[in-house]
mmCIF file of C-alpha atoms and ligand atoms in Angstrom:
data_model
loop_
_atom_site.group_PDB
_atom_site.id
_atom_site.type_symbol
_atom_site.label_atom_id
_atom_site.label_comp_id
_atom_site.label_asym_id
_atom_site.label_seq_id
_atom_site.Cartn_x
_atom_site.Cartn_y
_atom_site.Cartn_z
ATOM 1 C CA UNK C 1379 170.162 163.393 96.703
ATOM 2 C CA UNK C 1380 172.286 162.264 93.759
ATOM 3 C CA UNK C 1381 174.884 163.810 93.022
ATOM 4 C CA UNK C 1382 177.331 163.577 89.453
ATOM 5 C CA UNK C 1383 180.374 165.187 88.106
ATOM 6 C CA UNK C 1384 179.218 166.563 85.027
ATOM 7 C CA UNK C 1385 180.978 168.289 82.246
ATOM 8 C CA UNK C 1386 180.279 171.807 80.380
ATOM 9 C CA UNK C 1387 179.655 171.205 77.047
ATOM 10 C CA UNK C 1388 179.415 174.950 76.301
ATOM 11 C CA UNK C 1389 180.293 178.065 77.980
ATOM 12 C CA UNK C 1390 179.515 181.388 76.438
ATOM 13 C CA UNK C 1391 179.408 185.014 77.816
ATOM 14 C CA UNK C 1392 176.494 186.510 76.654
ATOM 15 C CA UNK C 1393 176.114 189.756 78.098
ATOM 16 C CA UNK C 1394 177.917 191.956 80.907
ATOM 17 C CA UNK C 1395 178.116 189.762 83.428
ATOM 18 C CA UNK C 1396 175.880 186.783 81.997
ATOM 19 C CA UNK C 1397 177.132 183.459 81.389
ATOM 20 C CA UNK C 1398 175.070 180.653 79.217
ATOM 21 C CA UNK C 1399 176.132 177.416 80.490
ATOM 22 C CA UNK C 1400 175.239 174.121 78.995
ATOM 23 C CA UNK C 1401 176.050 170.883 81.122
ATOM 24 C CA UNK C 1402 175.854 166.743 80.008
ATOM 25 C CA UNK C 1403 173.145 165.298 81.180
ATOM 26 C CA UNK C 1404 174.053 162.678 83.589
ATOM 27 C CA UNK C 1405 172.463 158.906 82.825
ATOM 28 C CA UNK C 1406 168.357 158.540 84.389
ATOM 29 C CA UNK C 1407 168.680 162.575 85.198
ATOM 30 C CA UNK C 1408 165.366 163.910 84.247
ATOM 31 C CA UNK C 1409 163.432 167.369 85.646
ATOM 32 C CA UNK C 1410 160.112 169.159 84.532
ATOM 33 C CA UNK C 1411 160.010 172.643 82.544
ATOM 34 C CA UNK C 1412 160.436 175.409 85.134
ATOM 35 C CA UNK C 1413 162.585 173.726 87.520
ATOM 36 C CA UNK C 1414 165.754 174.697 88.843
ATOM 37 C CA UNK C 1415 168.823 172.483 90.303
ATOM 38 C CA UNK C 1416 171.923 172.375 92.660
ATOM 39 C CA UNK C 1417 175.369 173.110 91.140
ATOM 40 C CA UNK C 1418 178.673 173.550 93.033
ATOM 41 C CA UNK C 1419 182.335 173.409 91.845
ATOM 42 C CA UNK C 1420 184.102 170.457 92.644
ATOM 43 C CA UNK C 1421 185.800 171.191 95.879
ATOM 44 C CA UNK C 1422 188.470 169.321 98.520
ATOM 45 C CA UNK C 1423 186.196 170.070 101.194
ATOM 46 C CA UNK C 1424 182.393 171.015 101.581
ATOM 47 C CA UNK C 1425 181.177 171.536 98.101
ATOM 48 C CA UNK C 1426 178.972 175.191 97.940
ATOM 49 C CA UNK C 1427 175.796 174.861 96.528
ATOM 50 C CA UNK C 1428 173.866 177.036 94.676
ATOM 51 C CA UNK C 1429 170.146 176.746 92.815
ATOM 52 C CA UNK C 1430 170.313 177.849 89.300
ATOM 53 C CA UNK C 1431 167.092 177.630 87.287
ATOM 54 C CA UNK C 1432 167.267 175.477 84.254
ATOM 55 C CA UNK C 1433 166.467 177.144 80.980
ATOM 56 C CA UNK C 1434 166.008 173.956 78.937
ATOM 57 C CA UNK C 1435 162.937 172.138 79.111
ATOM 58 C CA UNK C 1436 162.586 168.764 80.336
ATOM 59 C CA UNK C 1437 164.083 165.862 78.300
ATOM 60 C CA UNK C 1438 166.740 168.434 76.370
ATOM 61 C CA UNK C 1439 169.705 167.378 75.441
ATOM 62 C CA UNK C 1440 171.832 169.714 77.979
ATOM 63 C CA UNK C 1441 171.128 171.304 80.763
ATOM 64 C CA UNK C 1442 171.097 175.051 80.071
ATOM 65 C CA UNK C 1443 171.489 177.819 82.866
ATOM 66 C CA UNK C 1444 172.196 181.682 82.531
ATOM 67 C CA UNK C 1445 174.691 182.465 85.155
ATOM 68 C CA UNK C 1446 174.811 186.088 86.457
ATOM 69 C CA UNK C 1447 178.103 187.207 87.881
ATOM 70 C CA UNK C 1448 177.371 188.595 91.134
ATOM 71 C CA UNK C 1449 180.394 190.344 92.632
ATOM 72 C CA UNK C 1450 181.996 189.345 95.298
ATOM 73 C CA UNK C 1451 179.589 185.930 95.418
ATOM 74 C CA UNK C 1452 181.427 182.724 96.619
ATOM 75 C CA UNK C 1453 180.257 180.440 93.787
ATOM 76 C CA UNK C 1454 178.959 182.475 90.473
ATOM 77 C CA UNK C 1455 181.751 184.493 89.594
ATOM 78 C CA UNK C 1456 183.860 181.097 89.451
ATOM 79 C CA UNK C 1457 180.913 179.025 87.128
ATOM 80 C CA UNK C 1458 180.551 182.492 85.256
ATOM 81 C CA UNK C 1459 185.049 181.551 84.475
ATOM 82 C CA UNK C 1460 183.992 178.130 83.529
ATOM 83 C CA UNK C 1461 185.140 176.583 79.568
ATOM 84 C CA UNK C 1462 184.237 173.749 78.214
ATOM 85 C CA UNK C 1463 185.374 170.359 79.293
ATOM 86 C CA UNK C 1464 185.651 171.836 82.538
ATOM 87 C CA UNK C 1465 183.058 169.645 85.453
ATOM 88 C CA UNK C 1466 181.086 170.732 88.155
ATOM 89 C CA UNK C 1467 179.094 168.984 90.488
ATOM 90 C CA UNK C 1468 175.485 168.382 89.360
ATOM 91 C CA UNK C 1469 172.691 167.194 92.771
ATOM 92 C CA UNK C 1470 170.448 165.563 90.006
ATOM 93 C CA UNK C 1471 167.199 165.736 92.349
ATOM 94 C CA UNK C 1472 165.737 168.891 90.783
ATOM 95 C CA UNK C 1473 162.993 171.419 92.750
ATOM 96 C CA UNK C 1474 161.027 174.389 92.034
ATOM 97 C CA UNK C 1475 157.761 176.437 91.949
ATOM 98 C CA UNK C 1476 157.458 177.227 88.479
ATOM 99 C CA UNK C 1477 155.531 174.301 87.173
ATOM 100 C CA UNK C 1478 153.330 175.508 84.579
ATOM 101 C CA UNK C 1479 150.891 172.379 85.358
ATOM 102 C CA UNK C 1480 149.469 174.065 89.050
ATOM 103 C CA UNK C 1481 148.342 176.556 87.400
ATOM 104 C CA UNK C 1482 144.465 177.009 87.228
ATOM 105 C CA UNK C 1483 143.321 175.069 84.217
ATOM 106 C CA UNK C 1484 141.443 177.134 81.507
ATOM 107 C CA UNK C 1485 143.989 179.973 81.007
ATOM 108 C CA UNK C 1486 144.014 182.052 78.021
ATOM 109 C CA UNK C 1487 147.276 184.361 78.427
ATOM 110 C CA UNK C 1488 150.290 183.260 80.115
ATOM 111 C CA UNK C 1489 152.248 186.228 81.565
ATOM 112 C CA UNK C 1490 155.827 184.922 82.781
ATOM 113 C CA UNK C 1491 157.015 188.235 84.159
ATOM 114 C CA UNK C 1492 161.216 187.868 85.303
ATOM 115 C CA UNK C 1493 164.248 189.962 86.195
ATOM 116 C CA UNK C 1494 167.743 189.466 84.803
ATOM 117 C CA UNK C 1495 169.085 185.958 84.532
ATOM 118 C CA UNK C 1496 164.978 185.242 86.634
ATOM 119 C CA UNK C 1497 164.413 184.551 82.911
ATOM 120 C CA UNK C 1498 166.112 181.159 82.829
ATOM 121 C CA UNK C 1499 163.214 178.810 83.329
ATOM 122 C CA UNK C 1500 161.150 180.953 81.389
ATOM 123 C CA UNK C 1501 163.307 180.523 78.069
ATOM 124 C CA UNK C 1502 162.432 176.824 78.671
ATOM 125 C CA UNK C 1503 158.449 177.274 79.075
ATOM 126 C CA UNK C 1504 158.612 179.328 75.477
ATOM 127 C CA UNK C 1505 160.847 175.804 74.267
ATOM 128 C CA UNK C 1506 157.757 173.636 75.689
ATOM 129 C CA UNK C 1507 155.069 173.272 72.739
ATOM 130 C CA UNK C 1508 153.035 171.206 75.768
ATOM 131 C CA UNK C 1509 152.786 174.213 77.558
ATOM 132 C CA UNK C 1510 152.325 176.890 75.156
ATOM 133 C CA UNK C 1511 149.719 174.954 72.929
ATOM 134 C CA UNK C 1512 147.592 175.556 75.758
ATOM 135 C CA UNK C 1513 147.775 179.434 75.461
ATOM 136 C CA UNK C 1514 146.215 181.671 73.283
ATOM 137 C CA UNK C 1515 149.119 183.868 73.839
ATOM 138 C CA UNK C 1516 152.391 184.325 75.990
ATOM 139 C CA UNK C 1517 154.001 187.319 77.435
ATOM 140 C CA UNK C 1518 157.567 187.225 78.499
ATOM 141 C CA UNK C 1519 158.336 189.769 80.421
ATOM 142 C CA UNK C 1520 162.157 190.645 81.093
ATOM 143 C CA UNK C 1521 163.254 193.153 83.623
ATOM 144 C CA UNK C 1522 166.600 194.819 82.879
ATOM 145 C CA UNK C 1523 168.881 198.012 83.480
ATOM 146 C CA UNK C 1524 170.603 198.162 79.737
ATOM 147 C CA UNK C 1525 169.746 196.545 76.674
ATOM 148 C CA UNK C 1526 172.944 194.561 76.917
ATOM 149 C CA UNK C 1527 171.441 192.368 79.529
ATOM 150 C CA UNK C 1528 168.527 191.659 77.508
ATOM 151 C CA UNK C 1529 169.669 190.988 73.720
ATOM 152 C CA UNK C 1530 170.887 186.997 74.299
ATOM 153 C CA UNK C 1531 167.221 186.193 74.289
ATOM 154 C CA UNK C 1532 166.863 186.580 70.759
ATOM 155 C CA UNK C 1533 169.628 184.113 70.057
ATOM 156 C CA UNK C 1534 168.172 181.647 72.781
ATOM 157 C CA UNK C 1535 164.175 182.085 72.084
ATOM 158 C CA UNK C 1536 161.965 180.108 69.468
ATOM 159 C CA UNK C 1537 159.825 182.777 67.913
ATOM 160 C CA UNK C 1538 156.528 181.904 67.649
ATOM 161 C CA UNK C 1539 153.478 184.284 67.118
ATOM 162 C CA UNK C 1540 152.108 183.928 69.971
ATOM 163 C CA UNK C 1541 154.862 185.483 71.735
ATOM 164 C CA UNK C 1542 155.420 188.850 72.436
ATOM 165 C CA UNK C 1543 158.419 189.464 74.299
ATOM 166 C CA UNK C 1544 158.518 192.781 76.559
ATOM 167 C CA UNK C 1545 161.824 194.630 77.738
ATOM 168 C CA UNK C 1546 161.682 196.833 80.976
ATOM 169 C CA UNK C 1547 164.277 198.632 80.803
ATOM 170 C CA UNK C 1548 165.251 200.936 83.116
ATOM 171 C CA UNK C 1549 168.764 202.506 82.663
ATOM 172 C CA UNK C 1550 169.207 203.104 78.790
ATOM 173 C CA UNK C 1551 166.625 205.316 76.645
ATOM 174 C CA UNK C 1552 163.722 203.605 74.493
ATOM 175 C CA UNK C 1553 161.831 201.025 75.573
ATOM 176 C CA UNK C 1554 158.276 200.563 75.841
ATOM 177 C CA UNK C 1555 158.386 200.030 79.408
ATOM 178 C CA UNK C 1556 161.159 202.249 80.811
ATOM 179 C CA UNK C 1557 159.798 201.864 84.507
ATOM 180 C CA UNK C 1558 160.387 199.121 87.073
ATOM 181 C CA UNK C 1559 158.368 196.328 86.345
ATOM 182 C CA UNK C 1560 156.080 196.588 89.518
ATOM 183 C CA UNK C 1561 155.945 200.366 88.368
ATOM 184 C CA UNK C 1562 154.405 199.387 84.759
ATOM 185 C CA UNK C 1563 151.859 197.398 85.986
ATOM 186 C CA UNK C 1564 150.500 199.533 88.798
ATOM 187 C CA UNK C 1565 149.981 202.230 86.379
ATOM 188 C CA UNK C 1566 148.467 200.123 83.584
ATOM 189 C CA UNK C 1567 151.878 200.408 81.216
ATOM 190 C CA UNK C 1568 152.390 196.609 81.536
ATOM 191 C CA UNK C 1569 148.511 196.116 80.135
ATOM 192 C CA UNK C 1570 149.428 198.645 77.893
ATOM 193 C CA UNK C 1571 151.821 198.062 76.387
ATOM 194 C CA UNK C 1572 151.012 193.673 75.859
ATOM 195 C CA UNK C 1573 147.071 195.197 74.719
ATOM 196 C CA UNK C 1574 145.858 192.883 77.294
ATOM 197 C CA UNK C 1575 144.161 192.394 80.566
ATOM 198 C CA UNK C 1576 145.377 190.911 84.037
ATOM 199 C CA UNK C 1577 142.323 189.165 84.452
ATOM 200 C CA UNK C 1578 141.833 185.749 86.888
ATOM 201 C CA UNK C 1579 139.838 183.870 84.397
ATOM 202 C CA UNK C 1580 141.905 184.187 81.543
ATOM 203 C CA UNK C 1581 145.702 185.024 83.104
ATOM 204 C CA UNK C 1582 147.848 182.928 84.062
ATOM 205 C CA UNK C 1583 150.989 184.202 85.955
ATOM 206 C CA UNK C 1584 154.759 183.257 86.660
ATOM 207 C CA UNK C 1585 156.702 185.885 88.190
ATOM 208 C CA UNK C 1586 160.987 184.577 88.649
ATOM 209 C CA UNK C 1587 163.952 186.534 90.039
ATOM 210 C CA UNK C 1588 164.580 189.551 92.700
ATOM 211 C CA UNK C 1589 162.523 189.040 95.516
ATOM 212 C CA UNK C 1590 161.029 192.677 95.384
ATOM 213 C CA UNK C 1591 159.720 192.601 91.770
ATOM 214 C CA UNK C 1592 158.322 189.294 92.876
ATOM 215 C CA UNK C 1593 156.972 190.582 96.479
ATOM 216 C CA UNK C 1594 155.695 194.036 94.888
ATOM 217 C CA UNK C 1595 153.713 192.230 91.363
ATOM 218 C CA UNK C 1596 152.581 189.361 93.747
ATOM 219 C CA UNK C 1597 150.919 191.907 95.707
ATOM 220 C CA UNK C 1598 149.827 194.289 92.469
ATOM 221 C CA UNK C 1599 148.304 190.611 90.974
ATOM 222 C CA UNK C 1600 146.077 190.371 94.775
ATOM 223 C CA UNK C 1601 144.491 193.395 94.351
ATOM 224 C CA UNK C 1602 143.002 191.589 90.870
ATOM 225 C CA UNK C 1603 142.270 188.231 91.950
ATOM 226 C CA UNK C 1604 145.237 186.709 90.483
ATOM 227 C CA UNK C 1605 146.765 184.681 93.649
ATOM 228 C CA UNK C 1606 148.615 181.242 94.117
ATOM 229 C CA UNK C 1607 147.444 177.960 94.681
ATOM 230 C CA UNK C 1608 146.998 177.327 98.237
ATOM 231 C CA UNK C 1609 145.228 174.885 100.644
ATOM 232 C CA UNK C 1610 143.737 172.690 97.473
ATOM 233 C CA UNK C 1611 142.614 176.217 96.159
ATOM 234 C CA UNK C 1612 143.048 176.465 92.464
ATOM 235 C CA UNK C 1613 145.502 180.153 91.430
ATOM 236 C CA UNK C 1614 146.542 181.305 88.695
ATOM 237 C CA UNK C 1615 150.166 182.424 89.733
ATOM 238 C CA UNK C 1616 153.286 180.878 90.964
ATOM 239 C CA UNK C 1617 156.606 182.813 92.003
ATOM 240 C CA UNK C 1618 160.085 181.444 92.698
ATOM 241 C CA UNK C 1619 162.859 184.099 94.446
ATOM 242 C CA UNK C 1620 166.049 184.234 93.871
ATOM 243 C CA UNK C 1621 167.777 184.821 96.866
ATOM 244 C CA UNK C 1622 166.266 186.431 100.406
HETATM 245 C C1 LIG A 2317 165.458 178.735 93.185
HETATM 246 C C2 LIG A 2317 166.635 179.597 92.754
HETATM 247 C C3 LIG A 2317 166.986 179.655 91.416
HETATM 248 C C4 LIG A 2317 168.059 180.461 91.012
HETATM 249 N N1 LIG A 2317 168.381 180.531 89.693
HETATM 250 C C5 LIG A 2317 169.374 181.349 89.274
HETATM 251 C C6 LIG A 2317 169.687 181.469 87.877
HETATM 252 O O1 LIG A 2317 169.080 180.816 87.013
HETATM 253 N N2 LIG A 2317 170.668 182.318 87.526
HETATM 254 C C7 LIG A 2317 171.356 183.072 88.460
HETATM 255 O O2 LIG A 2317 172.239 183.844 88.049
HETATM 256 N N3 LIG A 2317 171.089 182.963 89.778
HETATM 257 C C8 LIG A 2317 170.130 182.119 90.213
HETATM 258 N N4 LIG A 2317 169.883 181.994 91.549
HETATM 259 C C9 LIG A 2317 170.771 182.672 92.523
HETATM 260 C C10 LIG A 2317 171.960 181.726 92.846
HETATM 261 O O3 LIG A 2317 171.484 180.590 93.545
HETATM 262 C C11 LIG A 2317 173.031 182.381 93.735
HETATM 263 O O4 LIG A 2317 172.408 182.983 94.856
HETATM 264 C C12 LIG A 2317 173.816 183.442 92.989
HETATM 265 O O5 LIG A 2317 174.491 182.859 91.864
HETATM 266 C C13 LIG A 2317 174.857 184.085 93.924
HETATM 267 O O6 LIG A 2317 175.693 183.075 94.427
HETATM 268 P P1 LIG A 2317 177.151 183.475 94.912
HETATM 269 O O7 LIG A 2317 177.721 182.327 95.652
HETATM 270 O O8 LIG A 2317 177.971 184.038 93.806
HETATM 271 O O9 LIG A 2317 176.845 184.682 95.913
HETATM 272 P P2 LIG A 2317 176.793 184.608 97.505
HETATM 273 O O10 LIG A 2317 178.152 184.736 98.050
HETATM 274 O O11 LIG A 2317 175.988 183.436 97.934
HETATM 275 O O12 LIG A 2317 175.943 185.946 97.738
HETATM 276 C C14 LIG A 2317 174.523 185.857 97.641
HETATM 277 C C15 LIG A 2317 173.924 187.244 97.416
HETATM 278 O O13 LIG A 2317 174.057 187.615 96.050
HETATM 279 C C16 LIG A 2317 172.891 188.314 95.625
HETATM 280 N N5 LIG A 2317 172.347 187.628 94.421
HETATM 281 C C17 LIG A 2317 171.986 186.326 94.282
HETATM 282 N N6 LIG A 2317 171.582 186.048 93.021
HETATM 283 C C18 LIG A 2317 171.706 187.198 92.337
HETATM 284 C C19 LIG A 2317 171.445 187.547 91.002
HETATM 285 N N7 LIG A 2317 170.988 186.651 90.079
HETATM 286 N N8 LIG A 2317 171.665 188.824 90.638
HETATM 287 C C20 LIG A 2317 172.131 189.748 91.542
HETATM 288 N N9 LIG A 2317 172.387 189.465 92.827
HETATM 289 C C21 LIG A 2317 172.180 188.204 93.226
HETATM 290 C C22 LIG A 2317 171.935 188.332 96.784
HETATM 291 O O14 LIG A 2317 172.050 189.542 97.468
HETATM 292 C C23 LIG A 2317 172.412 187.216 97.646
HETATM 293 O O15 LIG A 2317 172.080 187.399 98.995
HETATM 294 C C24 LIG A 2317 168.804 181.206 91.979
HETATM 295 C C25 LIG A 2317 168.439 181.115 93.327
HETATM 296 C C26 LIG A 2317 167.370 180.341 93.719
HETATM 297 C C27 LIG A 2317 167.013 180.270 95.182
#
């Protein structure tokens, strides 16, 4: 564990209760697309730390997090008040799941299917040309209650053609998908509405935020042969919960 006072280099609010945070990276600090890391505010005593997925990909310039408020949390309300030149602490030995590399080789579609700010890492895989000149084509997937909570993508995402960018949106009229996420795709509305197929030779699946989207698609993905790695076993999906 290494851990560095770093500073904020930018600090935007980007929707209710969203923050957009973009740290320094500290000297020899590197991480992999997908990852997440440890940040705390500088304290007197025990420092509390939190994960927070990084939504820049590996060897960026900054290190880029979306920050939901969560009321009455210890730690994100108080980095959702943060302004430039402020510092938190940074642990520099990054983790996580979402590493598009164990996958299954030989994908053709890469779902990345997410929940509020779940779509952090995911705005870096879209960032990664390594990663998404391997697919034929990419479907973000991000689960929401109002449209508010959705629109910073477009300021934040490279648009590419091969990306088609879903909203599931479940508290405000008029999107496609207007059903819980888990919802859409047991009733064929996800497949639907992308014009594809969940299929185990030719999806490939990341699924990042609220533990029961992820528990209830991770299950709906079983039932077609879409599992994760395990034991030396090739799979084609990989998950990463937010909290419990
Ligand atoms: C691997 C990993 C990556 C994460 N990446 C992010 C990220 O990129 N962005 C982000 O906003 N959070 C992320 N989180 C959640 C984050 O670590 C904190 O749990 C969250 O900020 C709440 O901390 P807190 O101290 O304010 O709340 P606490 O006082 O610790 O209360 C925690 C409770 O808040 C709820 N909660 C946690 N996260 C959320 C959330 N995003 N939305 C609604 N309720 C929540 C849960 O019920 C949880 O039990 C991640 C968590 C993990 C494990």
């Amino acid at each position: 564990m290494a851990i560095c006072q770093v500073k904020v280099v930018h600090a935007q609010s980007v929707a209710d209760n969203v923050t957009h945070l973009k740290l320094a990276v500290p000297a020899g600090c590197t991480w992999e697309t997908g990852q997440f890391a440890r940040i705390a505010m500088p304290a007197k005593d025990e420092p509390q730390w939190r994960c927070y997925s990084i939504a820049s990909k590996g060897g960026s310039e900054t290190l880029d997090f979306f920050i939901a408020r969560v009321k009455g949390g210890a730690v994100s309300p108080r980095l959702c008040n943060l302004q430039a030149g402020d510092e938190v602490l940074l642990d520099t030995e990054m983790n996580g799941m979402l590493i598009e590399s164990k996958l299954e080789k030989g994908g053709r579609d890469l779902w990345l299917i997410s929940t509020g700010t779940g779509v952090a890492p995911f705005v870096a895989v879209v960032s990664d040309d390594a990663i998404m000149d391997k697919y034929e084509r990419v479907f973000l997937v991000h689960g929401v209650r109002k449209w508010n909570e959705t629109q910073y993508l477009q300021h934040v995402l490279k648009l590419q053609p091969k990306l088609r960018v879903m909203a599931s949106v479940t508290r405000d009229p008029g999107a496609m998908i207007d059903v819980r996420i888990p919802d859409a795709l047991e009733s064929g509305l996800l497949e639907e509405v992308a014009g594809a197929k969940l299929d185990p030779k030719t999806s490939r699946v990341m699924l990042c935020g609220n533990p029961a989207m992820v528990k209830a698609v991770r299950a709906g993905m079983r039932s077609r042969g879409i599992v994760s790695p395990r034991n030396g076993e090739p799979g084609q999906l990989l998950a990463e919960n937010f909290w419990l």
